[in-house]
Amino acid sequence: MPGKTVLFLPDKLSVTVEPGQTLLQAATKAGITLRGACGAKGVCGRCRVQVKSGRVSLSGQGRITPEEAAAGWVLACLAVPEDEVTVYVPEESRLTEHRVLLEERESGVLTAIETAETSLRPLFGRRLVTLAPPTLSDNTDDYGRLTWTLQQHGERAPFWAGYALLRSLPRVLREANWQVAVELAAVEGATEIQGVIPASGDLKGPFGLAVDIGTTTVAAELVDLATGNVVATAGTYNRQAAFGDDVISRIIYATETAGGQAALREAVTETVNGLVGELLRLRGLNPEDVRAVVCAGNTTMVHLFLGIDPTYIRLEPYIPAVNMPPPVRAAELGLAAHPEAWVYCLPGVASYVGGDITAGIKVSGIAAAEPLSLFLDIGTNGEMVLGNQEWLMACACSAGPAFEGSGITCGMRAVSGAIEAVRVLPGGFEVIYRTVGGEKPLGICGSGLIDLLASLHQAGVIDRGGRFVPDQESPRVREGSEGLEFVLAWENETGTGREIFVTQADIQNLMRAKAAVFAGIRTLLANVGLPLEAVEKVFIAGGFGRFLNIRDAIAIGMLPDLPLERYTYIGNSSLKGARLALLSQAVWEEMKAIARRVTYVELSVGNRFMEEFMSALFLPHTDLSLFPSLGKERD
Amino acid sequence: MTVAIAKERWASRCLETVLGTGPRQVKVGGDATLPFLHFEGEIPNPPVVALEVFDAPPQEWPEFLTGAYEGVLSDPVAWAKRCQDYGADLVALRLTRTHPDGENASPEEAARVAAAVAEAVEVPLIVLGCGVEEKDAAVLPEVASALSGRNCLLGCATQENYKSIVAGCIANGHAVIASSPLDINLAKQLNILITEMNLEPNRIVIDPSIGALGYGIEYAYSIIERVRTGALMGDKMLSMPVILLVGQEVWKTKEAKTPDTAEWGEHKKRAILWEVTTAVSLIHAGGHIAVVRHPESLQYIKEHIAKMMQPQKY
């Protein structure tokens, strides 16, 4: 059977897909990443597209109304082209590009974290050496002469080299007059000699790559390994997002859909290669110039990236295939880098605490400091680490993607047009909001949602349990298809011509997200029998953290009521950690040691977390005395 | 060798709730110690027992239970008086006719029945809705208004429907039953929500949604225990008295419904003991008001309470 051609508008991109493949798969092939939260199950209703011409067969309606269906609207994940079709992809169905957090300078909050490493000793480096020429009294072989000299220069034994290198070694050494640059890669406690070239040549770089593979976003830095300088940065969405918002739905997609695991691997590889291409173009370099890659990602991301079966990560007792994967050649992964370049994935701790968190521990410095510190990655997985130089404990509270706008009817990421701050006036008649970029509102992002939750309660629209107070006179509170909802912006105010509102279900979703974070913190503390006040420093990482207003987050009971000066925002510590490891063999070893030190707390065991979660499902908390600064303390 | 009696020094005590008016008024709570540990703290009021009255003849009751109310099953007023004669400390009127899937009686109709029952008895009245949250939210405020000034106990208010019920209680001087699904945090949250409407904490009674013997009683036991220790340790939002809706749970178990069998023995004896054991266990956990159905259960429970209220001497 011939393939079906799909033309995407307004991009005017045309692709041919196999019979039976959906419009979602076609869009991915065309490089258009559609929004999807449910793992292509037709439930979330985000991948809406309009069929302009041609026939599609549908395996379901999703949330498309009959009127919309008559106008050609379908969910891309449920529609299979039957002949040549033309499809219009509206803006709101796309994962639009946005600034992915790359640098701490964007944070506006801090930071005083010292990232300078003592010595530059990258995982891949060129060492200039002069070998003593052989004589009758020094008849060592060429390879032995080379390794002996390297050892004298402080390189780490044992050494090993590929057969191809040995074949050319005698000639290269002599032609270079025994003055050579040796290309060395640190691999699992040994040193691989990847190349021997004349020292006199024009030596650029070498370059390395630090990559943060986030569930939602992927960021990369191109690093000059000779100087340690970052020469270019780039970030984008993880194209796996089309197959599910969170790690669980992606694992399900990988294990239950034919070819799912390959599709996810391809999606992330393409995402990373896209970034690498962009970085190399900026600097006029070739993939062969990239000689080492360090990736930081959560355990699931690493499994999917390496093409390792993730099935058992999500099944009790939650065992990943590997926490500390050995390095893999770039060629084996299909990465746009020197084929022999090693790809190192930062060591993780457990199924839901991965190398990105190990990086966070290193970057925040909590493992080396005396004060009791808390590291929080406020994202979909909600990993957190508590401890100091003596002990470290970690858990993942699975906050869900609500604060990243997912799973919320009118939620969106913090891109232009997102409502980022809201005030609801008492009674709920009037709403004041501010959008990113001052644009007409398109939806509401995480910081806006946190603001909204606090504000709706203060205005008397919802009670402490997050339920709409019945019988309100405000025209903004109305009966929707799924219970009461609150209209934030009327259709004539918005950029889409559709109202922006929050439903009772959205509010419960937010309540659960914030409760999970706080319950995670309390559970870690309870494990060591310490009160909230014992936490002397809180480091917040993750893309969402940048937009987070700490005051608001305390007001809704998501973060502990500690003095604001104890909070520090450290930006993308995952990417930073990857770069530190790339530039220092010592840091790489240290991260392994850190990962081994961390005690993973399994939250599903015992009653503690559930108990804490239930008590945090309240504004701000069932135990109001935990939030003294909110001025509503009971005796 | 002398033995020193170990006594816990509690920081606080349970709130005392007064129900009803006049000479047969009932006080519950006020405990300054764990159940019946007289040597350690004051227990000003014994636990009390209520009998249930239905506003329509109940279906599916075994004969020995309906037999106890023979001749009054169709007349809630006469039934309530019978309960009073049996020695009930309170009467619990259950408004089954308001259920939307059944007769769907109007709030006004329910209020009329409640007023007639209240008029007929001297003991305090508990009024229980049909359990459908929306309907109870409409019925109970009407009942509250019809019983204005009689200081009744109305319920059950849940996180979904507490607003109108509590408003009715505030306006007409009643106490409210705050019902939560076997979760200490949810119980506490509902109490906070209710007190934030400015109902005094001592006008709230906690219904932890108990399970009967063999059907989750151990969850109820530990929840009630935690409510009591919370109160004694000074948690104001857990200091309210606890009501045990024993009858409604026990009489739906198969042990209370199955006729005489060789393995399980005599039906009547077994069913009543099921009710007594459930009530007594949960009173020992810290319950204050037990609502039961059989008058013999009432007798046994009251005898047990009387014995337990005799102070220990050391």
PDB file of N, CA and C in Angstrom, chain A residues 274-319:
ATOM      1  N   GLY A 274      19.011  18.246  16.995  1.00  0.00           N
ATOM      2  CA  GLY A 274      18.584  19.561  16.515  1.00  0.00           C
ATOM      3  C   GLY A 274      19.325  20.667  17.239  1.00  0.00           C
ATOM      4  N   LEU A 275      19.429  20.507  18.551  1.00  0.00           N
ATOM      5  CA  LEU A 275      20.141  21.512  19.354  1.00  0.00           C
ATOM      6  C   LEU A 275      21.622  21.532  18.990  1.00  0.00           C
ATOM      7  N   VAL A 276      22.201  20.344  18.851  1.00  0.00           N
ATOM      8  CA  VAL A 276      23.632  20.266  18.548  1.00  0.00           C
ATOM      9  C   VAL A 276      23.900  20.932  17.203  1.00  0.00           C
ATOM     10  N   GLY A 277      23.032  20.656  16.236  1.00  0.00           N
ATOM     11  CA  GLY A 277      23.184  21.261  14.918  1.00  0.00           C
ATOM     12  C   GLY A 277      23.184  22.780  15.016  1.00  0.00           C
ATOM     13  N   GLU A 278      22.249  23.280  15.824  1.00  0.00           N
ATOM     14  CA  GLU A 278      22.131  24.725  15.997  1.00  0.00           C
ATOM     15  C   GLU A 278      23.409  25.303  16.627  1.00  0.00           C
ATOM     16  N   LEU A 279      23.903  24.618  17.651  1.00  0.00           N
ATOM     17  CA  LEU A 279      25.108  25.086  18.345  1.00  0.00           C
ATOM     18  C   LEU A 279      26.321  25.060  17.418  1.00  0.00           C
ATOM     19  N   LEU A 280      26.436  23.984  16.642  1.00  0.00           N
ATOM     20  CA  LEU A 280      27.605  23.848  15.763  1.00  0.00           C
ATOM     21  C   LEU A 280      27.565  24.890  14.655  1.00  0.00           C
ATOM     22  N   ARG A 281      26.381  25.132  14.129  1.00  0.00           N
ATOM     23  CA  ARG A 281      26.239  26.158  13.083  1.00  0.00           C
ATOM     24  C   ARG A 281      26.680  27.515  13.601  1.00  0.00           C
ATOM     25  N   LEU A 282      26.278  27.818  14.829  1.00  0.00           N
ATOM     26  CA  LEU A 282      26.632  29.106  15.436  1.00  0.00           C
ATOM     27  C   LEU A 282      28.137  29.319  15.451  1.00  0.00           C
ATOM     28  N   ARG A 283      28.872  28.239  15.663  1.00  0.00           N
ATOM     29  CA  ARG A 283      30.323  28.336  15.824  1.00  0.00           C
ATOM     30  C   ARG A 283      31.072  27.826  14.595  1.00  0.00           C
ATOM     31  N   GLY A 284      30.378  27.483  13.552  1.00  0.00           N
ATOM     32  CA  GLY A 284      31.030  26.984  12.345  1.00  0.00           C
ATOM     33  C   GLY A 284      31.795  25.689  12.575  1.00  0.00           C
ATOM     34  N   LEU A 285      31.227  24.811  13.358  1.00  0.00           N
ATOM     35  CA  LEU A 285      31.915  23.557  13.670  1.00  0.00           C
ATOM     36  C   LEU A 285      31.175  22.374  13.037  1.00  0.00           C
ATOM     37  N   ASN A 286      31.832  21.216  13.063  1.00  0.00           N
ATOM     38  CA  ASN A 286      31.238  19.986  12.544  1.00  0.00           C
ATOM     39  C   ASN A 286      30.963  19.030  13.695  1.00  0.00           C
ATOM     40  N   PRO A 287      30.067  18.090  13.465  1.00  0.00           N
ATOM     41  CA  PRO A 287      29.809  17.108  14.521  1.00  0.00           C
ATOM     42  C   PRO A 287      31.086  16.438  15.012  1.00  0.00           C
ATOM     43  N   GLU A 288      32.069  16.207  14.132  1.00  0.00           N
ATOM     44  CA  GLU A 288      33.311  15.528  14.534  1.00  0.00           C
ATOM     45  C   GLU A 288      34.104  16.321  15.567  1.00  0.00           C
ATOM     46  N   ASP A 289      33.792  17.619  15.692  1.00  0.00           N
ATOM     47  CA  ASP A 289      34.518  18.434  16.671  1.00  0.00           C
ATOM     48  C   ASP A 289      34.023  18.193  18.095  1.00  0.00           C
ATOM     49  N   VAL A 290      32.867  17.555  18.212  1.00  0.00           N
ATOM     50  CA  VAL A 290      32.328  17.283  19.555  1.00  0.00           C
ATOM     51  C   VAL A 290      32.892  15.948  20.024  1.00  0.00           C
ATOM     52  N   ARG A 291      33.715  15.983  21.075  1.00  0.00           N
ATOM     53  CA  ARG A 291      34.451  14.786  21.466  1.00  0.00           C
ATOM     54  C   ARG A 291      33.953  14.138  22.754  1.00  0.00           C
ATOM     55  N   ALA A 292      33.082  14.805  23.467  1.00  0.00           N
ATOM     56  CA  ALA A 292      32.518  14.197  24.679  1.00  0.00           C
ATOM     57  C   ALA A 292      31.159  14.812  24.940  1.00  0.00           C
ATOM     58  N   VAL A 293      30.241  13.994  25.437  1.00  0.00           N
ATOM     59  CA  VAL A 293      28.889  14.471  25.720  1.00  0.00           C
ATOM     60  C   VAL A 293      28.509  14.003  27.130  1.00  0.00           C
ATOM     61  N   VAL A 294      28.057  14.944  27.955  1.00  0.00           N
ATOM     62  CA  VAL A 294      27.536  14.546  29.268  1.00  0.00           C
ATOM     63  C   VAL A 294      26.056  14.889  29.314  1.00  0.00           C
ATOM     64  N   CYS A 295      25.245  13.886  29.618  1.00  0.00           N
ATOM     65  CA  CYS A 295      23.801  14.090  29.679  1.00  0.00           C
ATOM     66  C   CYS A 295      23.321  13.984  31.116  1.00  0.00           C
ATOM     67  N   ALA A 296      22.450  14.893  31.473  1.00  0.00           N
ATOM     68  CA  ALA A 296      21.784  14.799  32.764  1.00  0.00           C
ATOM     69  C   ALA A 296      20.310  14.638  32.491  1.00  0.00           C
ATOM     70  N   GLY A 297      19.704  13.676  33.132  1.00  0.00           N
ATOM     71  CA  GLY A 297      18.271  13.494  32.932  1.00  0.00           C
ATOM     72  C   GLY A 297      17.738  12.620  34.036  1.00  0.00           C
ATOM     73  N   ASN A 298      16.429  12.593  34.173  1.00  0.00           N
ATOM     74  CA  ASN A 298      15.888  11.679  35.176  1.00  0.00           C
ATOM     75  C   ASN A 298      16.012  10.249  34.660  1.00  0.00           C
ATOM     76  N   THR A 299      15.777   9.311  35.534  1.00  0.00           N
ATOM     77  CA  THR A 299      16.050   7.909  35.203  1.00  0.00           C
ATOM     78  C   THR A 299      15.282   7.460  33.959  1.00  0.00           C
ATOM     79  N   THR A 300      14.040   7.870  33.866  1.00  0.00           N
ATOM     80  CA  THR A 300      13.239   7.476  32.709  1.00  0.00           C
ATOM     81  C   THR A 300      13.806   8.085  31.431  1.00  0.00           C
ATOM     82  N   MET A 301      14.162   9.365  31.495  1.00  0.00           N
ATOM     83  CA  MET A 301      14.714  10.020  30.312  1.00  0.00           C
ATOM     84  C   MET A 301      15.987   9.319  29.848  1.00  0.00           C
ATOM     85  N   VAL A 302      16.829   8.931  30.811  1.00  0.00           N
ATOM     86  CA  VAL A 302      18.084   8.265  30.459  1.00  0.00           C
ATOM     87  C   VAL A 302      17.799   6.916  29.807  1.00  0.00           C
ATOM     88  N   HIS A 303      16.836   6.190  30.354  1.00  0.00           N
ATOM     89  CA  HIS A 303      16.488   4.897  29.761  1.00  0.00           C
ATOM     90  C   HIS A 303      15.997   5.084  28.324  1.00  0.00           C
ATOM     91  N   LEU A 304      15.100   6.028  28.143  1.00  0.00           N
ATOM     92  CA  LEU A 304      14.532   6.233  26.809  1.00  0.00           C
ATOM     93  C   LEU A 304      15.601   6.744  25.834  1.00  0.00           C
ATOM     94  N   PHE A 305      16.503   7.579  26.336  1.00  0.00           N
ATOM     95  CA  PHE A 305      17.569   8.138  25.508  1.00  0.00           C
ATOM     96  C   PHE A 305      18.544   7.041  25.074  1.00  0.00           C
ATOM     97  N   LEU A 306      18.850   6.144  25.995  1.00  0.00           N
ATOM     98  CA  LEU A 306      19.793   5.073  25.674  1.00  0.00           C
ATOM     99  C   LEU A 306      19.093   3.882  25.009  1.00  0.00           C
ATOM    100  N   GLY A 307      17.777   3.943  24.911  1.00  0.00           N
ATOM    101  CA  GLY A 307      17.051   2.832  24.305  1.00  0.00           C
ATOM    102  C   GLY A 307      17.009   1.604  25.205  1.00  0.00           C
ATOM    103  N   ILE A 308      17.016   1.845  26.520  1.00  0.00           N
ATOM    104  CA  ILE A 308      16.950   0.734  27.478  1.00  0.00           C
ATOM    105  C   ILE A 308      15.501   0.566  27.931  1.00  0.00           C
ATOM    106  N   ASP A 309      15.067  -0.663  28.032  1.00  0.00           N
ATOM    107  CA  ASP A 309      13.683  -0.963  28.390  1.00  0.00           C
ATOM    108  C   ASP A 309      13.275  -0.304  29.713  1.00  0.00           C
ATOM    109  N   PRO A 310      12.291   0.596  29.685  1.00  0.00           N
ATOM    110  CA  PRO A 310      11.899   1.303  30.916  1.00  0.00           C
ATOM    111  C   PRO A 310      10.749   0.627  31.659  1.00  0.00           C
ATOM    112  N   THR A 311      10.294  -0.533  31.170  1.00  0.00           N
ATOM    113  CA  THR A 311       9.061  -1.138  31.695  1.00  0.00           C
ATOM    114  C   THR A 311       8.988  -1.190  33.214  1.00  0.00           C
ATOM    115  N   TYR A 312      10.086  -1.648  33.831  1.00  0.00           N
ATOM    116  CA  TYR A 312      10.006  -1.970  35.264  1.00  0.00           C
ATOM    117  C   TYR A 312      10.217  -0.770  36.176  1.00  0.00           C
ATOM    118  N   ILE A 313      10.471   0.391  35.556  1.00  0.00           N
ATOM    119  CA  ILE A 313      10.584   1.609  36.361  1.00  0.00           C
ATOM    120  C   ILE A 313       9.255   1.907  37.034  1.00  0.00           C
ATOM    121  N   ARG A 314       8.183   1.575  36.318  1.00  0.00           N
ATOM    122  CA  ARG A 314       6.873   1.990  36.828  1.00  0.00           C
ATOM    123  C   ARG A 314       6.130   0.842  37.510  1.00  0.00           C
ATOM    124  N   LEU A 315       6.729  -0.336  37.541  1.00  0.00           N
ATOM    125  CA  LEU A 315       6.057  -1.473  38.171  1.00  0.00           C
ATOM    126  C   LEU A 315       6.721  -1.796  39.508  1.00  0.00           C
ATOM    127  N   GLU A 316       5.890  -2.061  40.499  1.00  0.00           N
ATOM    128  CA  GLU A 316       6.420  -2.380  41.812  1.00  0.00           C
ATOM    129  C   GLU A 316       7.397  -3.547  41.705  1.00  0.00           C
ATOM    130  N   PRO A 317       8.530  -3.513  42.405  1.00  0.00           N
ATOM    131  CA  PRO A 317       9.006  -2.478  43.334  1.00  0.00           C
ATOM    132  C   PRO A 317       9.841  -1.374  42.677  1.00  0.00           C
ATOM    133  N   TYR A 318       9.523  -0.997  41.445  1.00  0.00           N
ATOM    134  CA  TYR A 318      10.097   0.186  40.793  1.00  0.00           C
ATOM    135  C   TYR A 318      11.615   0.113  40.604  1.00  0.00           C
ATOM    136  N   ILE A 319      12.029  -0.827  39.762  1.00  0.00           N
ATOM    137  CA  ILE A 319      13.460  -1.049  39.579  1.00  0.00           C
ATOM    138  C   ILE A 319      13.897  -0.609  38.185  1.00  0.00           C
TER     139      ILE A 319
END
